[in-house]
Every structure is written in structure tokens, then in C-alpha cells.
CSV table of C-alpha atoms in Angstrom, one decimal:
chain,number,residue,atom,x,y,z
Y,325,UNK,CA,141.5,-51.6,-44.9
Y,326,UNK,CA,140.1,-50.3,-41.6
Y,327,UNK,CA,141.9,-51.3,-38.5
Y,328,UNK,CA,139.8,-53.4,-36.1
Y,329,UNK,CA,139.3,-52.1,-32.5
Y,330,UNK,CA,140.6,-54.7,-30.0
Y,331,UNK,CA,140.1,-55.0,-26.2
Y,332,UNK,CA,142.9,-56.1,-23.9
Y,333,UNK,CA,141.8,-57.1,-20.4
Y,334,UNK,CA,144.3,-56.4,-17.7
Y,335,UNK,CA,145.2,-59.0,-15.1
Y,336,UNK,CA,145.1,-57.6,-11.5
Y,337,UNK,CA,147.3,-60.6,-10.3
Y,338,UNK,CA,150.2,-59.5,-12.5
Y,339,UNK,CA,153.1,-58.3,-10.4
Y,340,UNK,CA,153.2,-55.1,-12.5
Y,341,UNK,CA,149.5,-54.3,-12.0
Y,342,UNK,CA,150.0,-51.0,-10.1
Y,343,UNK,CA,152.6,-49.8,-12.6
Y,344,UNK,CA,150.4,-50.7,-15.5
Y,345,UNK,CA,147.5,-48.7,-14.2
Y,346,UNK,CA,149.8,-45.7,-13.6
Y,347,UNK,CA,151.1,-45.9,-17.1
Y,348,UNK,CA,147.7,-46.2,-18.7
Y,349,UNK,CA,146.3,-43.2,-16.6
Y,350,UNK,CA,149.3,-41.2,-17.7
Y,351,UNK,CA,148.9,-42.1,-21.4
Y,352,UNK,CA,145.2,-41.1,-21.2
Y,353,UNK,CA,146.0,-37.7,-19.6
Y,354,UNK,CA,144.2,-38.6,-16.3
Y,355,UNK,CA,146.0,-35.9,-14.4
Y,356,UNK,CA,144.3,-33.2,-16.4
Y,357,UNK,CA,140.9,-35.0,-16.6
Y,358,UNK,CA,138.8,-34.9,-13.5
Y,359,UNK,CA,136.5,-37.5,-15.0
Y,360,UNK,CA,139.1,-40.2,-14.3
Y,361,UNK,CA,138.6,-42.3,-11.2
Y,362,UNK,CA,141.4,-42.1,-8.6
Y,363,UNK,CA,143.9,-44.8,-9.5
Y,364,UNK,CA,144.3,-46.1,-5.9
Y,365,UNK,CA,140.7,-47.4,-6.1
Y,366,UNK,CA,141.3,-49.0,-9.5
Y,367,UNK,CA,144.4,-50.8,-8.2
Y,368,UNK,CA,142.8,-52.1,-5.0
Y,369,UNK,CA,139.0,-52.3,-4.5
Y,370,UNK,CA,137.9,-52.3,-8.1
Y,371,UNK,CA,139.2,-55.8,-9.0
Y,372,UNK,CA,138.2,-57.2,-5.6
Y,373,UNK,CA,134.5,-56.2,-6.2
Y,374,UNK,CA,134.6,-57.9,-9.6
Y,375,UNK,CA,135.5,-55.0,-11.8
Y,376,UNK,CA,137.5,-55.4,-15.0
Y,377,UNK,CA,140.0,-52.9,-16.6
Y,378,UNK,CA,140.2,-53.0,-20.4
Y,379,UNK,CA,142.4,-51.1,-22.7
Y,380,UNK,CA,141.1,-50.5,-26.3
Y,381,UNK,CA,143.6,-50.4,-29.1
Y,382,UNK,CA,143.2,-49.4,-32.8
Y,383,UNK,CA,146.1,-51.3,-34.2
Y,384,UNK,CA,148.9,-50.5,-31.8
Y,385,UNK,CA,147.5,-47.1,-30.8
Y,386,UNK,CA,145.8,-46.8,-27.4
Y,387,UNK,CA,142.3,-45.5,-28.2
Y,388,UNK,CA,140.5,-45.8,-24.9
Y,389,UNK,CA,140.3,-47.1,-21.4
Y,390,UNK,CA,137.3,-48.8,-20.0
Y,391,UNK,CA,136.3,-49.8,-16.4
Y,392,UNK,CA,133.7,-52.6,-16.4
Y,393,UNK,CA,131.7,-52.0,-13.2
Y,394,UNK,CA,129.4,-54.8,-11.9
Y,395,UNK,CA,125.8,-54.1,-12.9
Y,396,UNK,CA,123.7,-57.3,-12.7
Y,397,UNK,CA,123.6,-61.0,-12.6
Y,398,UNK,CA,121.3,-62.4,-15.2
Y,399,UNK,CA,120.9,-66.2,-15.7
Y,400,UNK,CA,124.0,-66.6,-13.6
Y,401,UNK,CA,126.0,-64.4,-16.0
Y,402,UNK,CA,127.7,-61.2,-15.0
Y,403,UNK,CA,126.7,-58.0,-16.7
Y,404,UNK,CA,128.6,-54.7,-16.5
Y,405,UNK,CA,128.5,-51.0,-17.0
Y,406,UNK,CA,131.5,-49.9,-19.2
Y,407,UNK,CA,132.7,-46.5,-18.1
Y,408,UNK,CA,134.5,-45.5,-21.2
Y,409,UNK,CA,137.3,-42.9,-21.6
Y,410,UNK,CA,138.1,-42.3,-25.3
Y,411,UNK,CA,141.5,-40.8,-26.0
Y,412,UNK,CA,141.6,-39.6,-29.7
Y,413,UNK,CA,138.1,-39.7,-31.0
Y,414,UNK,CA,134.7,-41.2,-30.2
Y,415,UNK,CA,134.6,-44.9,-30.7
Y,416,UNK,CA,131.7,-46.5,-32.5
Y,417,UNK,CA,129.4,-48.4,-30.0
Y,418,UNK,CA,129.3,-51.4,-32.4
Y,419,UNK,CA,133.1,-51.6,-32.5
Y,420,UNK,CA,133.3,-51.4,-28.7
Y,421,UNK,CA,130.7,-54.1,-28.2
Y,422,UNK,CA,132.4,-56.3,-30.8
Y,423,UNK,CA,135.8,-55.8,-29.1
Y,424,UNK,CA,134.2,-56.8,-25.7
Y,425,UNK,CA,133.1,-60.0,-27.4
Y,426,UNK,CA,131.2,-62.1,-24.8
Y,427,UNK,CA,131.3,-59.6,-22.0
Y,428,UNK,CA,127.7,-58.1,-21.8
Y,429,UNK,CA,128.0,-54.4,-21.0
Y,430,UNK,CA,126.1,-51.1,-21.3
Y,431,UNK,CA,128.3,-48.3,-22.6
Y,432,UNK,CA,128.5,-45.2,-20.4
Y,433,UNK,CA,130.5,-42.1,-21.2
Y,434,UNK,CA,130.9,-39.5,-18.5
Y,435,UNK,CA,131.1,-36.9,-21.3
Y,436,UNK,CA,127.6,-37.6,-22.6
Y,437,UNK,CA,125.7,-35.7,-19.9
Y,438,UNK,CA,124.2,-36.6,-16.6
Y,439,UNK,CA,121.0,-36.1,-14.7
Y,440,UNK,CA,120.1,-36.2,-11.0
Y,441,UNK,CA,117.1,-35.9,-8.8
Y,442,UNK,CA,115.1,-32.7,-9.6
Y,443,UNK,CA,116.1,-29.7,-7.6
Y,444,UNK,CA,113.8,-29.1,-4.6
Y,445,UNK,CA,114.2,-27.6,-1.1
Y,446,UNK,CA,115.2,-29.9,1.7
Y,447,UNK,CA,113.3,-29.8,5.0
Y,448,UNK,CA,114.7,-28.3,8.2
Y,449,UNK,CA,116.7,-30.6,10.5
Y,450,UNK,CA,118.5,-33.7,9.3
Y,451,UNK,CA,117.5,-35.1,5.8
Y,452,UNK,CA,118.9,-38.0,3.9
Y,453,UNK,CA,118.1,-38.7,0.2
Y,454,UNK,CA,119.5,-38.7,-3.3
Y,455,UNK,CA,121.8,-35.9,-4.5
Y,456,UNK,CA,120.7,-33.0,-6.7
Y,457,UNK,CA,122.9,-31.4,-9.4
Y,458,UNK,CA,123.5,-28.5,-7.0
Y,459,UNK,CA,125.1,-30.8,-4.5
Y,460,UNK,CA,128.1,-31.8,-6.7
Y,461,UNK,CA,130.5,-29.0,-5.9
Y,462,UNK,CA,129.8,-29.3,-2.2
Y,463,UNK,CA,130.4,-33.0,-2.4
Y,464,UNK,CA,133.8,-32.5,-4.1
Y,465,UNK,CA,134.7,-29.8,-1.5
Y,466,UNK,CA,133.8,-32.0,1.4
Y,467,UNK,CA,135.8,-34.9,0.0
Y,468,UNK,CA,138.9,-32.8,-0.2
Y,469,UNK,CA,138.2,-31.4,3.3
Y,470,UNK,CA,137.9,-34.9,4.9
Y,471,UNK,CA,140.4,-37.0,2.8
Y,472,UNK,CA,142.8,-34.4,1.4
Y,473,UNK,CA,143.2,-36.3,-1.9
Y,474,UNK,CA,141.7,-36.6,-5.4
Y,475,UNK,CA,137.9,-36.8,-5.2
Y,476,UNK,CA,135.7,-39.3,-7.1
Y,477,UNK,CA,134.2,-37.8,-10.2
Y,478,UNK,CA,130.7,-36.4,-9.4
Y,479,UNK,CA,129.1,-38.1,-12.4
Y,480,UNK,CA,129.3,-41.3,-10.5
Y,481,UNK,CA,126.3,-40.1,-8.5
Y,482,UNK,CA,124.2,-39.7,-11.7
Y,483,UNK,CA,121.2,-41.7,-12.9
Y,484,UNK,CA,123.0,-42.6,-16.1
Y,485,UNK,CA,126.0,-44.2,-14.4
Y,486,UNK,CA,123.7,-46.0,-11.9
Y,487,UNK,CA,125.8,-46.4,-8.7
Y,488,UNK,CA,124.8,-48.9,-6.1
Y,489,UNK,CA,124.2,-46.1,-3.6
Y,490,UNK,CA,124.1,-42.3,-4.0
Y,491,UNK,CA,123.1,-40.4,-0.9
Y,492,UNK,CA,123.6,-37.0,0.7
Y,493,UNK,CA,122.8,-35.8,4.2
Y,494,UNK,CA,121.7,-32.2,4.8
Y,495,UNK,CA,121.2,-30.3,8.0
Y,496,UNK,CA,118.8,-27.3,7.6
Y,497,UNK,CA,119.4,-27.5,3.9
Y,498,UNK,CA,123.2,-27.5,4.0
Y,499,UNK,CA,125.1,-30.5,2.7
Y,500,UNK,CA,126.7,-32.2,5.7
Y,501,UNK,CA,127.7,-35.6,4.4
Y,502,UNK,CA,127.5,-38.1,1.5
Y,503,UNK,CA,127.8,-41.8,0.7
Y,504,UNK,CA,128.7,-43.4,-2.6
Y,505,UNK,CA,128.6,-47.1,-3.2
Y,506,UNK,CA,128.9,-49.4,-6.2
Y,507,UNK,CA,127.5,-52.7,-7.1
Y,508,UNK,CA,129.8,-55.7,-6.7
Y,509,UNK,CA,129.9,-59.4,-7.5
Y,510,UNK,CA,130.3,-61.5,-4.3
Y,511,UNK,CA,130.2,-60.3,-0.8
Y,512,UNK,CA,129.9,-62.9,2.0
Y,513,UNK,CA,132.2,-65.9,1.8
Y,514,UNK,CA,129.1,-68.1,1.6
Y,515,UNK,CA,127.8,-66.4,-1.6
Y,516,UNK,CA,130.6,-65.8,-4.0
Y,517,UNK,CA,128.6,-64.7,-7.0
Y,518,UNK,CA,125.8,-62.7,-5.4
Y,519,UNK,CA,125.1,-59.1,-6.5
Y,520,UNK,CA,125.8,-56.9,-3.5
Y,521,UNK,CA,126.9,-53.4,-2.5
Y,522,UNK,CA,130.5,-52.1,-2.2
Y,523,UNK,CA,130.1,-49.0,0.1
Y,524,UNK,CA,133.1,-47.1,-1.2
Y,525,UNK,CA,133.3,-43.6,0.3
Y,526,UNK,CA,131.5,-41.8,3.1
Y,527,UNK,CA,132.3,-38.3,4.4
Y,528,UNK,CA,130.7,-36.2,7.1
Y,529,UNK,CA,131.6,-32.6,7.7
Y,530,UNK,CA,133.2,-32.3,11.2
Y,531,UNK,CA,130.9,-29.4,11.9
Y,532,UNK,CA,127.9,-31.8,11.8
Y,533,UNK,CA,129.3,-35.0,13.4
Y,534,UNK,CA,127.0,-34.7,16.5
Y,535,UNK,CA,124.0,-35.7,14.4
Y,536,UNK,CA,125.0,-39.3,13.8
Y,537,UNK,CA,125.0,-38.8,10.1
Y,538,UNK,CA,127.4,-41.6,9.3
Y,539,UNK,CA,125.1,-44.2,11.0
Y,540,UNK,CA,122.0,-42.7,9.3
Y,541,UNK,CA,123.6,-42.8,5.9
Y,542,UNK,CA,124.7,-46.4,6.3
Y,543,UNK,CA,121.3,-47.4,7.6
Y,544,UNK,CA,119.6,-45.8,4.6
Y,545,UNK,CA,122.0,-47.5,2.3
Y,546,UNK,CA,121.0,-50.9,3.8
Y,547,UNK,CA,117.3,-50.1,3.5
Y,548,UNK,CA,117.7,-49.2,-0.2
Y,549,UNK,CA,119.8,-52.3,-0.8
Y,550,UNK,CA,117.2,-54.6,0.9
Y,551,UNK,CA,114.4,-53.0,-1.1
Y,552,UNK,CA,116.4,-53.9,-4.3
Y,553,UNK,CA,116.8,-57.5,-3.2
Y,554,UNK,CA,120.4,-57.1,-2.1
Y,555,UNK,CA,121.3,-58.7,1.2
Y,556,UNK,CA,125.0,-58.0,1.7
Y,557,UNK,CA,127.0,-54.7,2.0
Y,558,UNK,CA,130.8,-54.7,2.0
Y,559,UNK,CA,133.4,-52.0,2.5
Y,560,UNK,CA,137.0,-51.5,3.7
Y,561,UNK,CA,138.1,-49.6,6.7
Y,562,UNK,CA,141.3,-48.7,8.5
Y,563,UNK,CA,141.3,-51.1,11.5
Y,564,UNK,CA,143.0,-48.4,13.7
Y,565,UNK,CA,140.4,-45.7,13.2
Y,566,UNK,CA,138.4,-45.9,16.5
Y,567,UNK,CA,135.4,-43.8,15.5
Y,568,UNK,CA,134.9,-46.0,12.4
Y,569,UNK,CA,135.2,-49.2,14.4
Y,570,UNK,CA,132.5,-48.0,16.9
Y,571,UNK,CA,130.3,-47.2,13.9
Y,572,UNK,CA,130.9,-50.4,12.0
Y,573,UNK,CA,130.7,-52.9,14.9
Y,574,UNK,CA,128.8,-51.4,17.9
Y,575,UNK,CA,126.2,-49.4,15.8
Y,576,UNK,CA,125.8,-51.3,12.6
Y,577,UNK,CA,126.6,-54.8,13.8
Y,578,UNK,CA,128.9,-55.6,10.9
Y,579,UNK,CA,131.8,-57.9,11.2
Y,580,UNK,CA,135.4,-58.0,9.9
Y,581,UNK,CA,136.5,-61.4,8.6
Y,582,UNK,CA,139.2,-60.1,6.1
Y,583,UNK,CA,142.4,-58.3,6.6
Y,584,UNK,CA,144.8,-57.0,3.9
Y,585,UNK,CA,148.1,-55.5,4.8
Y,586,UNK,CA,149.0,-52.4,2.6
Y,587,UNK,CA,145.6,-52.5,0.9
Y,588,UNK,CA,145.7,-49.0,-0.6
Y,589,UNK,CA,148.8,-47.6,-2.4
Y,590,UNK,CA,147.8,-44.1,-1.3
Y,591,UNK,CA,149.0,-41.3,1.0
Y,592,UNK,CA,146.6,-38.6,2.3
Y,593,UNK,CA,145.7,-36.8,5.5
Y,594,UNK,CA,144.4,-40.0,7.1
Y,595,UNK,CA,146.9,-42.4,5.7
Y,596,UNK,CA,150.5,-41.2,6.4
Y,597,UNK,CA,151.7,-44.8,6.9
Y,598,UNK,CA,150.9,-48.1,5.2
Y,599,UNK,CA,147.1,-48.2,4.4
Y,600,UNK,CA,146.1,-51.6,5.7
Y,601,UNK,CA,142.4,-52.5,5.8
Y,602,UNK,CA,139.7,-54.7,7.2
Y,603,UNK,CA,137.1,-56.0,4.8
Y,604,UNK,CA,133.8,-55.2,6.5
Y,605,UNK,CA,130.7,-57.4,5.9
Y,606,UNK,CA,127.2,-56.3,6.9
Y,607,UNK,CA,124.3,-58.7,6.6
Y,608,UNK,CA,121.3,-56.7,7.6
Y,609,UNK,CA,118.9,-59.6,7.3
Y,610,UNK,CA,120.6,-61.9,9.8
Y,611,UNK,CA,119.9,-61.9,13.6
Y,612,UNK,CA,123.2,-60.3,14.3
Y,613,UNK,CA,123.2,-57.8,11.4
Y,614,UNK,CA,119.6,-56.5,11.6
Y,615,UNK,CA,120.4,-54.9,15.0
Y,616,UNK,CA,122.3,-52.3,13.0
Y,617,UNK,CA,119.1,-51.0,11.5
Y,618,UNK,CA,117.8,-49.8,14.9
Y,619,UNK,CA,119.1,-46.8,16.8
Y,620,UNK,CA,120.2,-48.8,19.7
Y,621,UNK,CA,123.9,-48.4,20.5
Y,622,UNK,CA,125.8,-51.2,22.2
Y,623,UNK,CA,128.6,-50.5,24.7
Y,624,UNK,CA,131.0,-53.2,25.7
Y,625,UNK,CA,133.4,-53.4,28.7
Y,626,UNK,CA,136.3,-55.8,28.5
Y,627,UNK,CA,135.6,-56.9,32.1
Y,628,UNK,CA,132.3,-58.3,31.0
Y,629,UNK,CA,133.8,-60.7,28.5
Y,630,UNK,CA,134.6,-64.1,29.9
Y,631,UNK,CA,138.0,-65.6,29.2
Y,632,UNK,CA,139.0,-62.8,26.9
Y,633,UNK,CA,142.6,-63.0,25.7
Y,634,UNK,CA,144.2,-59.5,25.4
Y,635,UNK,CA,146.8,-59.8,22.7
Y,636,UNK,CA,148.6,-56.6,23.2
Y,637,UNK,CA,149.2,-53.6,25.5
Y,638,UNK,CA,150.0,-50.9,23.0
Y,639,UNK,CA,153.1,-52.1,21.2
Y,640,UNK,CA,153.9,-54.9,23.7
Y,641,UNK,CA,152.6,-58.3,22.8
Y,642,UNK,CA,151.1,-60.6,25.4
Y,643,UNK,CA,151.2,-64.4,25.6
Y,644,UNK,CA,147.7,-65.9,25.5
Y,645,UNK,CA,146.2,-69.3,26.2
Y,646,UNK,CA,145.0,-71.5,23.4
Y,647,UNK,CA,141.6,-71.1,21.7
Y,648,UNK,CA,140.2,-68.2,23.8
Y,649,UNK,CA,136.5,-67.5,23.6
Y,650,UNK,CA,137.3,-63.9,22.8
Y,651,UNK,CA,140.3,-61.9,21.7
Y,652,UNK,CA,141.0,-58.2,22.2
Y,653,UNK,CA,143.4,-56.1,20.3
Y,654,UNK,CA,144.2,-52.6,21.6
Y,655,UNK,CA,144.1,-49.8,19.0
Y,656,UNK,CA,145.1,-46.1,19.4
Y,657,UNK,CA,142.4,-43.6,20.6
Y,658,UNK,CA,143.1,-41.1,17.8
Y,659,UNK,CA,144.9,-42.7,15.0
Y,660,UNK,CA,144.9,-39.8,12.6
Y,661,UNK,CA,146.3,-37.4,15.2
Y,662,UNK,CA,149.0,-39.9,16.2
Y,663,UNK,CA,150.2,-40.2,12.6
Y,664,UNK,CA,150.6,-36.4,12.4
Y,665,UNK,CA,152.2,-36.1,15.9
Y,666,UNK,CA,154.7,-39.0,15.8
Y,667,UNK,CA,155.1,-40.8,12.5
Y,668,UNK,CA,157.6,-43.3,13.8
Y,669,UNK,CA,155.4,-44.3,16.7
Y,670,UNK,CA,152.5,-44.6,14.3
Y,671,UNK,CA,154.5,-46.9,12.0
Y,672,UNK,CA,155.3,-49.1,15.0
Y,673,UNK,CA,151.6,-49.3,15.9
Y,674,UNK,CA,150.8,-50.3,12.3
Y,675,UNK,CA,153.5,-52.9,12.2
Y,676,UNK,CA,152.4,-54.4,15.5
Y,677,UNK,CA,148.7,-54.6,14.8
Y,678,UNK,CA,149.2,-55.7,11.2
Y,679,UNK,CA,151.0,-58.8,12.6
Y,680,UNK,CA,148.2,-59.5,15.0
Y,681,UNK,CA,145.4,-59.0,12.4
Y,682,UNK,CA,147.2,-61.2,9.9
Y,683,UNK,CA,147.6,-64.0,12.5
Y,684,UNK,CA,144.2,-64.0,14.1
Y,685,UNK,CA,141.6,-62.5,11.7
Y,686,UNK,CA,139.9,-64.5,9.0
Y,687,UNK,CA,136.7,-66.3,8.1
Y,688,UNK,CA,138.3,-69.5,9.3
Y,689,UNK,CA,139.6,-68.0,12.5
Y,690,UNK,CA,138.3,-65.0,14.4
Y,691,UNK,CA,136.2,-62.1,13.2
Y,692,UNK,CA,136.0,-58.7,14.8
Y,693,UNK,CA,132.5,-57.8,15.9
Y,694,UNK,CA,132.7,-55.2,18.7
Y,695,UNK,CA,134.7,-52.4,20.3
Y,696,UNK,CA,135.2,-52.5,24.1
Y,697,UNK,CA,136.8,-50.3,26.7
Y,698,UNK,CA,138.6,-50.9,30.0
Y,699,UNK,CA,138.8,-49.0,33.2
Y,700,UNK,CA,142.0,-47.3,32.1
Y,701,UNK,CA,140.4,-45.7,29.0
Y,702,UNK,CA,142.0,-48.0,26.5
Y,703,UNK,CA,140.0,-49.3,23.5
Y,704,UNK,CA,140.1,-52.8,22.0
Y,705,UNK,CA,138.7,-54.5,18.9
Y,706,UNK,CA,137.0,-57.7,20.1
Y,707,UNK,CA,136.8,-60.9,18.1
Y,708,UNK,CA,135.2,-64.3,18.5
Y,709,UNK,CA,135.5,-67.4,16.4
Y,710,UNK,CA,133.6,-67.3,13.1
Y,711,UNK,CA,130.6,-69.5,13.0
Y,712,UNK,CA,126.8,-69.8,12.4
Y,713,UNK,CA,126.1,-66.8,14.7
Y,714,UNK,CA,127.2,-64.5,11.8
Y,715,UNK,CA,124.8,-65.9,9.2
């Protein structure tokens, strides 16, 4: 009698979630398989964007691991792309579909071959568009250069996988940056089941950062999303990274209404201490958000904000009056360099600001919407009460 293939859905709220993912990845030989997605993403962002992890068993033998990526919402039902990693032998599609039962999914195997935009020369100057197969090695190299950790598998950029966003930026024909995003279920707190974009990873070569490529990549991502009928883009960011804050708030006019302490269980060149994160929401169809589609850059001075409550001076907390019109939280001017220069001091910065963000930031409290400076050269994240102005 043939043993039936069964699917076991993993619960991300289980207290052993991280350890379970590590064990599965080890059993499947992920360390020797570059097609496996970095486990820190699976542990953190993946379930938050509506993804599901499923382990397939033949009897008691682990036969495969599947990641169910959000794909579409049809008649109010969620549909997925199953990114399938088989361990011993190829599993029959019919058996996989039967095991998934009532979860509608298209099966995608990274081993089955991928295609990309046809190879063609790029124009001189700055160009942004879909990747070609010849870009994949350069993307992997750039990821390692910027992040210093395991890169995302290049097949995620392919037509077969169908990511939410797949973009590269070139300067005079040379790859200078890339942006990879996924589809997600739910984005803004007012639309819990909408299909949206999770803008997962962006990298720009330091040699080309004078071209504004990060802003251009994000703007093109938004235009493509809008053309597909998607109105919300979400991503996570380290709240202490000043360049990212300026990009997200002053250039793109996104807002941060979520904060998660210790979001990523990861250590790399930019995360030597606890990897806390803001959840960033960009709504490029709203009055506030659509300003991010223009090339206008806003600059804010703390002195121009009425009744602003400065919550800290470095590591020293300040007492503030009740219900201020604006709040300002000081952040380091170069967070990555600080972590490498003085790890203990960086840990103190993280602990202090984590407490402030956890206390003040939320969709029912204050949202961060700008970066402002003062006469002394300090930089602050500026928040105001959440309200109708966002939507």
C-alpha cells in the first residue's frame, strides 16, 4: 500500500518557531543548497506578510519543505505560490495538491528552470528596469558587499516565481543596485486582507550612491504596483539608520506606525546588535504618500515645529508635557559605524531608543513621518498623532 503524502502547516506563534525553522533547514541540507531562502526572513517577515510554511511527510519521513508565498486574492480567498524544495525525490504534483487540501496554490520548483527579460544593452546614464539573466551574479555579489550575509536566491527574480517587484539599476551599463519585493496579504491597518507589496531587500553599490538610485528604485516599484492595482507598499527598516530614514520619510513620504523589538534573529555587517525594526507603510495614492512620487525633497528643522517634545538627548531621556503636537527622537548620525566602533555604546543606543519606540509609536499613538535636524547637527525622527491625514 502506497504511503500518502501529508502536509503539516507550521505555527509561527509557537514559542519554538525559530528553532523549528532551523531544524527543518538543517534536515533539508539548506547550508549546501543556495536555493534555500535565508532563514531569518522565514522566521520574521514571511509569516507577517501572510506566508505559510509547510512540511511534507511521506509517512514519518520528511519529503519536502514548502513556502506558500502570497500570490492573489480571488473572490476574497487567498491564493499562493508554493516554492517547493524536495528532499529525496520529486513529488507528484497531484499528491502535493491533495496534501495542501483547500489551500489554492501554484507549484513552483526553483530547480525547474527560470527565465528573465531578454538580454539587451542598457542605455548610458541611469537606467532602471527588470533584470536579465546576466545580472544575477552581480546581484549576488552586491548583496554580499552591502549586507555581508547569505543572499536571496537569484531565481526569486524570475518570471516563473513571479515576485511582486524585480528591478535593477544600472549606470552606464554597470549594475549599481537592485530591489526585490514580494506580494503580501494585508498592508495598511485599514485593509487587513488587501493584496499589497512587501518591499523586501534593496541594495545600492556605495560607488553609485550619488545618483539617488534608492529613491528611483522605490518610486519605480510604486509605479508598477499602482499599474497592477496595488495601493500599499510595506517594508521594514532599522529605525536608527539615518540615510534610510531620510529616504523613507523625507523623500518617499512613507510613515512608520509599527515597531518590533528584536525583529530579525540575524547578525551581519549592519546588525551587530539586536535587529529592531520599524514597519514602514507607503500609500502612494494618498495626499501625503503621493508626494513621494515626485523628485521634491523635504527638509525639516526642529525649530520650525511648534510644541515639539524632544524625548531624548542621546542616551539621556527628557521629561515631556502631555499630548504634544509632535515628538522628536534623536538617533545616531552613523549607526553602522557606531556599531563597529563601540559595540557597548551602540547597545545602549538600541536599548534607549527601543524603549521610546515601544512606548510612543503605534497606529493608535504616534507615527513617524519625517527626519529633522537642529542647529547642533543632531538628527531626530519626528512623529505626530496618527489620524486621517495618513489616509
